[in-house]
mmCIF file of N, CA and C in Angstrom:
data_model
loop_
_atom_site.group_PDB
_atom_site.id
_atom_site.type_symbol
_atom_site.label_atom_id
_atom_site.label_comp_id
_atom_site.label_asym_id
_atom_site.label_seq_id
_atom_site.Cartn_x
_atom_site.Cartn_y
_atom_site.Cartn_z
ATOM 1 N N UNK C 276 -81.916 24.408 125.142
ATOM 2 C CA UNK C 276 -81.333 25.524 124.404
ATOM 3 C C UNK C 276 -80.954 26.625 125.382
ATOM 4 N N UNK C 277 -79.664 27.324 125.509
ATOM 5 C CA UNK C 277 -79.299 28.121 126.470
ATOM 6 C C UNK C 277 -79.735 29.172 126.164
ATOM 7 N N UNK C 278 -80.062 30.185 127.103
ATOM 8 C CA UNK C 278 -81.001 31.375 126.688
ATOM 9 C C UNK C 278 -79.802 32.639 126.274
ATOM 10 N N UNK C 279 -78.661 32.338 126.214
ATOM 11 C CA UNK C 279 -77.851 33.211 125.370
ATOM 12 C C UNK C 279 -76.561 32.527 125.542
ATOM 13 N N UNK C 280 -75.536 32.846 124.131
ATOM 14 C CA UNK C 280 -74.565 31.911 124.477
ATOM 15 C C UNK C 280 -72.744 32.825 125.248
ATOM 16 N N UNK C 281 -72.217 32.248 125.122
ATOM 17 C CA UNK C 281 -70.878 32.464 125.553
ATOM 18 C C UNK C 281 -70.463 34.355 124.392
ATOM 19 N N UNK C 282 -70.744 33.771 123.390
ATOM 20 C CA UNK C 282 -70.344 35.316 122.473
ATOM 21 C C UNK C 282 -71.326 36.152 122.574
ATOM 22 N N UNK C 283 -72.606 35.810 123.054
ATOM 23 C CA UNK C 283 -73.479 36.898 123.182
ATOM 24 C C UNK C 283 -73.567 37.605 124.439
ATOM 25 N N UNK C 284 -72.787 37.446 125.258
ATOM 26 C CA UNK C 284 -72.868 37.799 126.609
ATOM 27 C C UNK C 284 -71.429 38.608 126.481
ATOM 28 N N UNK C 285 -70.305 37.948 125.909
ATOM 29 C CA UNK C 285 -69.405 38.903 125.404
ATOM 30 C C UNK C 285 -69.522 39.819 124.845
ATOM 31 N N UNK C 286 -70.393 39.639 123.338
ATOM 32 C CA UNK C 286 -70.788 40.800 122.729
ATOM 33 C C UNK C 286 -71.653 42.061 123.355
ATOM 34 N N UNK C 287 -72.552 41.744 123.935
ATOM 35 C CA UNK C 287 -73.449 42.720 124.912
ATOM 36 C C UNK C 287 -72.073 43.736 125.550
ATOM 37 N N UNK C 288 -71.353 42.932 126.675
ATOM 38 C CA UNK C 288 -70.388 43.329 127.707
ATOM 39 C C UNK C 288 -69.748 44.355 126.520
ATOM 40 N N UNK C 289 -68.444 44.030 125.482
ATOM 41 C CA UNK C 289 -68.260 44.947 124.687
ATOM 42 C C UNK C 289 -68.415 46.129 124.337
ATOM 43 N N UNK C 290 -70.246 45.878 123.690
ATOM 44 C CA UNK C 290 -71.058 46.823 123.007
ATOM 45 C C UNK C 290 -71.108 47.825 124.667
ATOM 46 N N UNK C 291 -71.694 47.358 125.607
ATOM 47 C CA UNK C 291 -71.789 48.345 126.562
ATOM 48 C C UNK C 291 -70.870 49.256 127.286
ATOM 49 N N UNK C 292 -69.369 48.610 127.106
ATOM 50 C CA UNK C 292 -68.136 49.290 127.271
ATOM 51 C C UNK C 292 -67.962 50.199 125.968
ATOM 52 N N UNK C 293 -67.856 49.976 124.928
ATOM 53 C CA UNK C 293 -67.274 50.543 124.051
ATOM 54 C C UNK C 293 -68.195 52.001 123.717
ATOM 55 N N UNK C 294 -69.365 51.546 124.046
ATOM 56 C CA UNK C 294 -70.283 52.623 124.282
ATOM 57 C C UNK C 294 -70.181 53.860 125.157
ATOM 58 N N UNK C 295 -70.242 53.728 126.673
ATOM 59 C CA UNK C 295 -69.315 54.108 127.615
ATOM 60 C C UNK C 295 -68.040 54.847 126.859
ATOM 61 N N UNK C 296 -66.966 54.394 126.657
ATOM 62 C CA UNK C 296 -65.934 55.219 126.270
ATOM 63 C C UNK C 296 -66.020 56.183 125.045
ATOM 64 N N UNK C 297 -67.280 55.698 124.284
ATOM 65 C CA UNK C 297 -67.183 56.557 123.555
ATOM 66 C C UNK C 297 -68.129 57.802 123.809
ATOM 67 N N UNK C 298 -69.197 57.820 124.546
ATOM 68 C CA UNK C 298 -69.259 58.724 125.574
ATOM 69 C C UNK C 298 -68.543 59.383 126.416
ATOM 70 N N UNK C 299 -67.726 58.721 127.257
ATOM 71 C CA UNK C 299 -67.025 59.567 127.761
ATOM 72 C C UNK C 299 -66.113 60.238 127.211
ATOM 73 N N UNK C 300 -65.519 60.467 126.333
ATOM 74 C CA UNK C 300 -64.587 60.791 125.491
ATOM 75 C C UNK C 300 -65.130 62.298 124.933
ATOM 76 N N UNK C 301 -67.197 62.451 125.078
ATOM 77 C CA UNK C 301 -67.400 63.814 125.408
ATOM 78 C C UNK C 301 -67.911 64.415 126.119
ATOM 79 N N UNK C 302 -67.222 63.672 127.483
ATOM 80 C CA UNK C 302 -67.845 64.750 128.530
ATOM 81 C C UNK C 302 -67.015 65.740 128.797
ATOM 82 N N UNK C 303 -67.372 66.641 129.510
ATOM 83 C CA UNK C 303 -66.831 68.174 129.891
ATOM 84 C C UNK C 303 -66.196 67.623 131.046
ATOM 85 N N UNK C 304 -65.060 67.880 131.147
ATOM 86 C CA UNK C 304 -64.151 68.427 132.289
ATOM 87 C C UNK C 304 -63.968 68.949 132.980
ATOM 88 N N UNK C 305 -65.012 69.772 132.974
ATOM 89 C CA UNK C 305 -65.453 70.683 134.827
ATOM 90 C C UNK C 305 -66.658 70.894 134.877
ATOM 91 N N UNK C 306 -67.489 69.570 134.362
ATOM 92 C CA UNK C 306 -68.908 69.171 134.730
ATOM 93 C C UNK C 306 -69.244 67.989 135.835
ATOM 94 N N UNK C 307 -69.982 67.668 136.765
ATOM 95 C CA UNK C 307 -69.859 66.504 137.635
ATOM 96 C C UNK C 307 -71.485 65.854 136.994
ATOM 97 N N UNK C 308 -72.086 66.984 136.525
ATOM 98 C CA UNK C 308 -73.344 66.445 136.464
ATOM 99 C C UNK C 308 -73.677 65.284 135.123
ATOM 100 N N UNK C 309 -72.729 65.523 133.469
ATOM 101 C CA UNK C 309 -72.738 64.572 132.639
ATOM 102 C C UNK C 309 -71.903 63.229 133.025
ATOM 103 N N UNK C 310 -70.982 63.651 133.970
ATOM 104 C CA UNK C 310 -70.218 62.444 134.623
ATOM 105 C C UNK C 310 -71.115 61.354 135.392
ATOM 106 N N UNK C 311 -72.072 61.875 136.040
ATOM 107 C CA UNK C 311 -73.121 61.160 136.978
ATOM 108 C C UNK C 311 -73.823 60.425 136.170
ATOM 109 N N UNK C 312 -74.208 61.112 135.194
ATOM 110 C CA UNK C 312 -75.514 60.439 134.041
ATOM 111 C C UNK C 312 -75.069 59.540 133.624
ATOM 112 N N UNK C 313 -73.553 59.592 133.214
ATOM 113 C CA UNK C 313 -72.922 58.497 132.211
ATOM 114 C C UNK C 313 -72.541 57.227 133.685
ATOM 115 N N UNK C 314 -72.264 57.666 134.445
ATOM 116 C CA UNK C 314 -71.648 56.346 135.447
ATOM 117 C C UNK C 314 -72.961 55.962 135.535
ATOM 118 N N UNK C 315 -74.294 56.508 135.995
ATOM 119 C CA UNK C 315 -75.366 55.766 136.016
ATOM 120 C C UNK C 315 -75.829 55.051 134.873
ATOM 121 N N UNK C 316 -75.432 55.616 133.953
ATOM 122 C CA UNK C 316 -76.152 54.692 132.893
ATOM 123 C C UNK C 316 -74.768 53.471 132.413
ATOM 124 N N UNK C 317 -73.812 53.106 132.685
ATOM 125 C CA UNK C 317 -72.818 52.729 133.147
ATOM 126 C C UNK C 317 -73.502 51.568 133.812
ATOM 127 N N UNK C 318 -73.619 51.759 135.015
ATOM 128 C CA UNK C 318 -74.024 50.659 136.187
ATOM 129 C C UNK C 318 -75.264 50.368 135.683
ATOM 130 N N UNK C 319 -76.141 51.063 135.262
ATOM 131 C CA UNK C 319 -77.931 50.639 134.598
ATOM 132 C C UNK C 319 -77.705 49.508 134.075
ATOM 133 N N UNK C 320 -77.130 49.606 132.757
ATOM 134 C CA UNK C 320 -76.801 48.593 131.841
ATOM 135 C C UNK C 320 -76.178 47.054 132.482
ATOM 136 N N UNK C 321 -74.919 47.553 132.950
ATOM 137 C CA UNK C 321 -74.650 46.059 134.319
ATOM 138 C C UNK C 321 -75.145 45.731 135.177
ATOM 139 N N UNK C 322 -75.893 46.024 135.526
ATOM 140 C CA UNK C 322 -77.276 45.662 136.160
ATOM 141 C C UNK C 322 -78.023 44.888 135.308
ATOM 142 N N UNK C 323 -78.435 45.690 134.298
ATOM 143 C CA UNK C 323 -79.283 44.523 133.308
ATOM 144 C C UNK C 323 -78.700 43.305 132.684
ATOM 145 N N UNK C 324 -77.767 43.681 131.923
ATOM 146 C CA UNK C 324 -76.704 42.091 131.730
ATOM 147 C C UNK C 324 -76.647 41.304 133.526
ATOM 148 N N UNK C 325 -76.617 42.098 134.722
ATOM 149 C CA UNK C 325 -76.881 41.249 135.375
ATOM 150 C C UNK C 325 -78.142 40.420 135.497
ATOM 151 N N UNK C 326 -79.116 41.024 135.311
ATOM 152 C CA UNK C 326 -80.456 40.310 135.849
ATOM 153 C C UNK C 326 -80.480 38.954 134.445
ATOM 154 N N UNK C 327 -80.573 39.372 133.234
ATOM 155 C CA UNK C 327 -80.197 38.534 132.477
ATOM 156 C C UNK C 327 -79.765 37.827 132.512
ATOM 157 N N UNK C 328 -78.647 37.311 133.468
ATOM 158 C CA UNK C 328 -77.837 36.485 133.580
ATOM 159 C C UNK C 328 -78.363 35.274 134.624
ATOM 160 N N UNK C 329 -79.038 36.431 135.609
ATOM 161 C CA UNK C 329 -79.423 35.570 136.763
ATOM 162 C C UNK C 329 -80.810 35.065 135.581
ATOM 163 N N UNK C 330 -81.656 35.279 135.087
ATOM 164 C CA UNK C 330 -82.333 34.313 134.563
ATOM 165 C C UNK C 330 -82.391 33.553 133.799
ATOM 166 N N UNK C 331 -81.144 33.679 133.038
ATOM 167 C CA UNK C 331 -80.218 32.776 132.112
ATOM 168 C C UNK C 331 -79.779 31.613 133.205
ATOM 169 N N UNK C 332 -79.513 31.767 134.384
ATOM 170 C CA UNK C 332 -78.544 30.407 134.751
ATOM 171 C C UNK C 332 -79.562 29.968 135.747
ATOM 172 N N UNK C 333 -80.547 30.193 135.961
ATOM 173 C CA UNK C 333 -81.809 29.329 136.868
ATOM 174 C C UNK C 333 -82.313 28.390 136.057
ATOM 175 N N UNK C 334 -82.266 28.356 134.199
ATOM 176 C CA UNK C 334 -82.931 27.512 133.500
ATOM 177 C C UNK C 334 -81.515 26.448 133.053
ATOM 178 N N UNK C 335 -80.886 26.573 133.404
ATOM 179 C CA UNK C 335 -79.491 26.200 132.917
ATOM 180 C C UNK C 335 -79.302 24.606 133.723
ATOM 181 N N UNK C 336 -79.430 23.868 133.090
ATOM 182 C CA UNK C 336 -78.740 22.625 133.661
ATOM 183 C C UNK C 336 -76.921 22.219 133.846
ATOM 184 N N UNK C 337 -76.718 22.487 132.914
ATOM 185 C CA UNK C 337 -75.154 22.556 133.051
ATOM 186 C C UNK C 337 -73.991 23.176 134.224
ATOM 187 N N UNK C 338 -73.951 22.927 134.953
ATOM 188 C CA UNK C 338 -73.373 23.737 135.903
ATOM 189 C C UNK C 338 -72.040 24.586 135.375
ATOM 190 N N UNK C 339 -71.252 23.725 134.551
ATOM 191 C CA UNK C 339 -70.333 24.715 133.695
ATOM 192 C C UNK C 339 -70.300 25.951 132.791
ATOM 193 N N UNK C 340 -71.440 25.544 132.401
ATOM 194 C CA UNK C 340 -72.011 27.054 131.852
ATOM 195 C C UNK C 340 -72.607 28.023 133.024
ATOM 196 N N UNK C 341 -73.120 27.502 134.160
ATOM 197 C CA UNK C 341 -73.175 28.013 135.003
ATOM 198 C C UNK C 341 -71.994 29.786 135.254
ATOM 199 N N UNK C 342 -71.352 28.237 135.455
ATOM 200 C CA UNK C 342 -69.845 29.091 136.480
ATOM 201 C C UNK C 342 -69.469 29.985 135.336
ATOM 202 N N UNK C 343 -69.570 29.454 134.063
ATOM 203 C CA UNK C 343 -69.104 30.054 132.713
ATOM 204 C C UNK C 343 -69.797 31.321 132.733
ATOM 205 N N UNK C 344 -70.963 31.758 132.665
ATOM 206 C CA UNK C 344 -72.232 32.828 132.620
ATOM 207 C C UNK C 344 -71.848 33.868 133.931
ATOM 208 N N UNK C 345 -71.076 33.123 134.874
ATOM 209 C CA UNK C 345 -70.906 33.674 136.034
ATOM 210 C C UNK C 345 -69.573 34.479 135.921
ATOM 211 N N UNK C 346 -68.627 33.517 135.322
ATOM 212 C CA UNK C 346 -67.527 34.818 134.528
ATOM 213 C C UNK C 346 -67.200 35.242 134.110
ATOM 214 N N UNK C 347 -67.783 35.317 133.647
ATOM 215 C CA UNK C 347 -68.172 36.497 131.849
ATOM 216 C C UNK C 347 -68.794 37.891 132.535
ATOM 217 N N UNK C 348 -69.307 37.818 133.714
ATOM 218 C CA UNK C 348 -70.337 38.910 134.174
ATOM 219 C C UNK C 348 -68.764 39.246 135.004
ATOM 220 N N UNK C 349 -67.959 38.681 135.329
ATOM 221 C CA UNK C 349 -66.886 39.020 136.149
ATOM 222 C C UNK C 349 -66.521 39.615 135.556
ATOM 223 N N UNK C 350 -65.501 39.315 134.219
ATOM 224 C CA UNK C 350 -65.104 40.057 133.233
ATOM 225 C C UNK C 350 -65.597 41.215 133.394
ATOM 226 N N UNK C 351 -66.928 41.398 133.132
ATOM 227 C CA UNK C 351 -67.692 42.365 132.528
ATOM 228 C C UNK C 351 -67.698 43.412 133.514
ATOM 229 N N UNK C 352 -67.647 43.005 134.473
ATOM 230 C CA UNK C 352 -67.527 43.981 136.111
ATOM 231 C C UNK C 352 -66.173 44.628 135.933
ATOM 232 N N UNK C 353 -65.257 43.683 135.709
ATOM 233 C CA UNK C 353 -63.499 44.219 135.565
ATOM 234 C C UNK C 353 -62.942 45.324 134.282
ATOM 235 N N UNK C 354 -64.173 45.316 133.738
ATOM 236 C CA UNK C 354 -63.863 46.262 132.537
ATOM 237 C C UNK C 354 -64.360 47.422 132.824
ATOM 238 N N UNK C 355 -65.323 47.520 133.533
ATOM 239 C CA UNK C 355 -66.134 48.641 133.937
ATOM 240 C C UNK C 355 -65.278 49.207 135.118
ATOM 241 N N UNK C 356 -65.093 48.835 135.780
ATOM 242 C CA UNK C 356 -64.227 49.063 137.058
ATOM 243 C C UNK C 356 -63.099 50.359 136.224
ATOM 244 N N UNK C 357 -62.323 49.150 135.403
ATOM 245 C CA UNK C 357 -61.074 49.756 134.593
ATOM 246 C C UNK C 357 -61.916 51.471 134.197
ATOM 247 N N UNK C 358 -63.006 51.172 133.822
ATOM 248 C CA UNK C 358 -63.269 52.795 132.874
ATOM 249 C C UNK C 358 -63.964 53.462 133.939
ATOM 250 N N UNK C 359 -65.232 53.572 135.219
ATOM 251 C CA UNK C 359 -64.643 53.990 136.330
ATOM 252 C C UNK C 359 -63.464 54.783 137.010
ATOM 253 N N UNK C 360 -62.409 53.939 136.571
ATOM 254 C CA UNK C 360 -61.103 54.335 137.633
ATOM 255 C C UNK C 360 -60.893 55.478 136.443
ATOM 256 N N UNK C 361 -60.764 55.285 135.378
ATOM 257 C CA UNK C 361 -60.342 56.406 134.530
ATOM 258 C C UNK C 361 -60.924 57.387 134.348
ATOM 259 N N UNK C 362 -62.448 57.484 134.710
ATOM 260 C CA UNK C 362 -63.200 58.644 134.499
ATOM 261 C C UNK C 362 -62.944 59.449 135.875
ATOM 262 N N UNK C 363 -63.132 58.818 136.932
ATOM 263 C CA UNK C 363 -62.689 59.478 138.084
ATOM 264 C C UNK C 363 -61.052 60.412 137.816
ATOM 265 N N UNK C 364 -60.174 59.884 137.087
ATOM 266 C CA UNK C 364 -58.954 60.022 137.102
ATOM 267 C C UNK C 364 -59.194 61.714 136.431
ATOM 268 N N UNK C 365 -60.118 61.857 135.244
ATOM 269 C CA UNK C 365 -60.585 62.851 134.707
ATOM 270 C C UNK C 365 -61.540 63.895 135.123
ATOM 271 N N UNK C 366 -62.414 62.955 136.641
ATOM 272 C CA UNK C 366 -63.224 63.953 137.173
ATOM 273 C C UNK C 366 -62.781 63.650 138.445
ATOM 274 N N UNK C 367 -61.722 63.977 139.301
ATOM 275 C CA UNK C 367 -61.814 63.243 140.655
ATOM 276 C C UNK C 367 -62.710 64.040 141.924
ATOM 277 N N UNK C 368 -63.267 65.174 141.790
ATOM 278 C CA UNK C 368 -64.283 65.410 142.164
ATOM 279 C C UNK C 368 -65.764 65.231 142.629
ATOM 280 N N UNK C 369 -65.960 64.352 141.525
ATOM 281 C CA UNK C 369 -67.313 63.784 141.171
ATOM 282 C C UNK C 369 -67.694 62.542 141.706
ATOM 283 N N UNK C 370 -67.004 61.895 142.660
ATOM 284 C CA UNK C 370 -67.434 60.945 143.562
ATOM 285 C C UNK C 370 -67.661 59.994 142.892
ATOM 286 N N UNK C 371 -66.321 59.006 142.217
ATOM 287 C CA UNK C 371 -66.765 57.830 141.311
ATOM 288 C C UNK C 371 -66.641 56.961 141.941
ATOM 289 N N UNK C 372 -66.222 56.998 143.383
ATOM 290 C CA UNK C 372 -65.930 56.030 144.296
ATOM 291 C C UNK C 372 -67.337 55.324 144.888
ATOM 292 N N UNK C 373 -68.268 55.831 144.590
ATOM 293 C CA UNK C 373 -69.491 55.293 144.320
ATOM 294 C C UNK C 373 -70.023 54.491 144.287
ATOM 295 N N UNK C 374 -69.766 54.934 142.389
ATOM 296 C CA UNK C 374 -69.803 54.016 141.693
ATOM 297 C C UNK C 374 -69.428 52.518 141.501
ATOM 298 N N UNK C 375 -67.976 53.266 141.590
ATOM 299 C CA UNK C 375 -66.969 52.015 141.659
ATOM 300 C C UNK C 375 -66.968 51.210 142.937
ATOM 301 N N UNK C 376 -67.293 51.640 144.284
ATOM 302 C CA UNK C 376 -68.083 50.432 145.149
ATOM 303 C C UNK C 376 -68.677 49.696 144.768
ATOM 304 N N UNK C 377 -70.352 50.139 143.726
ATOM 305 C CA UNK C 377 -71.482 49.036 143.827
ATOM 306 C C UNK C 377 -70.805 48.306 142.483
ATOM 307 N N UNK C 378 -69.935 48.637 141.676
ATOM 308 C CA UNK C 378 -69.253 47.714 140.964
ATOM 309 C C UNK C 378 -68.494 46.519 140.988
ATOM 310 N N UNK C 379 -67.932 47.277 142.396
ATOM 311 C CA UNK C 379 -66.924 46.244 142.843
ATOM 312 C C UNK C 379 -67.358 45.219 143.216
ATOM 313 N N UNK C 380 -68.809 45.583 144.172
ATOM 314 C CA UNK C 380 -69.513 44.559 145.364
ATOM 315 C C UNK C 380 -70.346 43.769 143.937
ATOM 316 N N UNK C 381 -70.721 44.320 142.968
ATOM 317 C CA UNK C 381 -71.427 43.548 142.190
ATOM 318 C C UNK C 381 -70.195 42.444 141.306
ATOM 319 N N UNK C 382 -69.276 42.876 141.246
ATOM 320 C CA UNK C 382 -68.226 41.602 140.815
ATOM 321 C C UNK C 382 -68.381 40.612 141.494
ATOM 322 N N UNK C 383 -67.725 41.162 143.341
ATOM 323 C CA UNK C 383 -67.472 40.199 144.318
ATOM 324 C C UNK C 383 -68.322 39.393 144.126
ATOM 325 N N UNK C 384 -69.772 40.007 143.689
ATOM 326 C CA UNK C 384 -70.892 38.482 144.252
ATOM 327 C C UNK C 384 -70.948 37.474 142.618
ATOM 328 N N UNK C 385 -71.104 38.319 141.840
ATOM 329 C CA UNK C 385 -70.465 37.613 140.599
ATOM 330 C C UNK C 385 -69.481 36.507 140.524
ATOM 331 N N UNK C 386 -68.005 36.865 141.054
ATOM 332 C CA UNK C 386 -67.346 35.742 141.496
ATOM 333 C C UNK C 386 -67.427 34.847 142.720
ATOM 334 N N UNK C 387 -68.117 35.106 143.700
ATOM 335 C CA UNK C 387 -68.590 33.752 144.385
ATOM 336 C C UNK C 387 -69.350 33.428 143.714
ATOM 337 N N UNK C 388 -70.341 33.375 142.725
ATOM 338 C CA UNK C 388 -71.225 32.918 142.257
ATOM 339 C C UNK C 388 -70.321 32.016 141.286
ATOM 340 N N UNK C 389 -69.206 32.408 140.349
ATOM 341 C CA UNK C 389 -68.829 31.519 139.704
ATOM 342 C C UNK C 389 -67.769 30.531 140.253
ATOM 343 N N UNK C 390 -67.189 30.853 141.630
ATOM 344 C CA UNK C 390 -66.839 29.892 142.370
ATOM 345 C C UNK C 390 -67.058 28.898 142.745
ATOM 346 N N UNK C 391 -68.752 29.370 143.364
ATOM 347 C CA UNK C 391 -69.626 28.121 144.123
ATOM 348 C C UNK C 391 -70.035 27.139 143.162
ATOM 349 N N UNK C 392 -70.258 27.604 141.501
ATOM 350 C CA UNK C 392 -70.646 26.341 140.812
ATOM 351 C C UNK C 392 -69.389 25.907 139.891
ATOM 352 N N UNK C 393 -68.308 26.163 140.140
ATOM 353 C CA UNK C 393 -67.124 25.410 139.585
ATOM 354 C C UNK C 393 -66.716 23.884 140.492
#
């Protein structure tokens, strides 16, 4: 039995974006400090769908679901990235470039990961 499936890993990713924007939607505009809270709690959360994932695909026999589990978290990196680039666009002050590094680097390894088991 897989320890979560294909829509629940979507759904999570979603719920945690849609969340995000709808947060950001009230932050202040010449604040850096609610901007910080929200990108951290931003990356918190993808972090955790990451670790999840990594212990989702150690019990996993299937290698396709593997690679599958592996790009879904890609996805999930590429959406965040997207809202990142836009919050910066709204705070460019506030150093989202950061952020959007350990995002990026957390994709990159995301997609070798779903490389190596395709």
């Amino acid at each position: 039995m897989p320890c979560f499936t294909e829509s629940d890993v979507q759904e999570l990713g979603r719920t945690v974006l849609a969340e995000f924007d709808r947060r950001f939607l009230a932050l202040p505009d010449d604040l850096c400090a609610p901007f910080h809270d929200e990108a951290r709690q931003l990356e918190t959360e993808l972090m955790s769908l990451y670790r999840a994932t990594v212990m989702c695909v150690r019990r996993e026999e299937d290698i396709n679901r593997v690679a599958a589990r592996w790009g879904e978290m890609v996805e999930i990196c590429g959406g965040c990235l997207t809202r990142l680039a836009k919050v910066s666009e709204k705070h460019p002050g506030c150093g989202a470039s950061l952020y959007y590094d350990r995002v990026l680097e957390l994709r990159s390894k995301c997609q070798r990961l779903q490389e190596m088991h395709q």
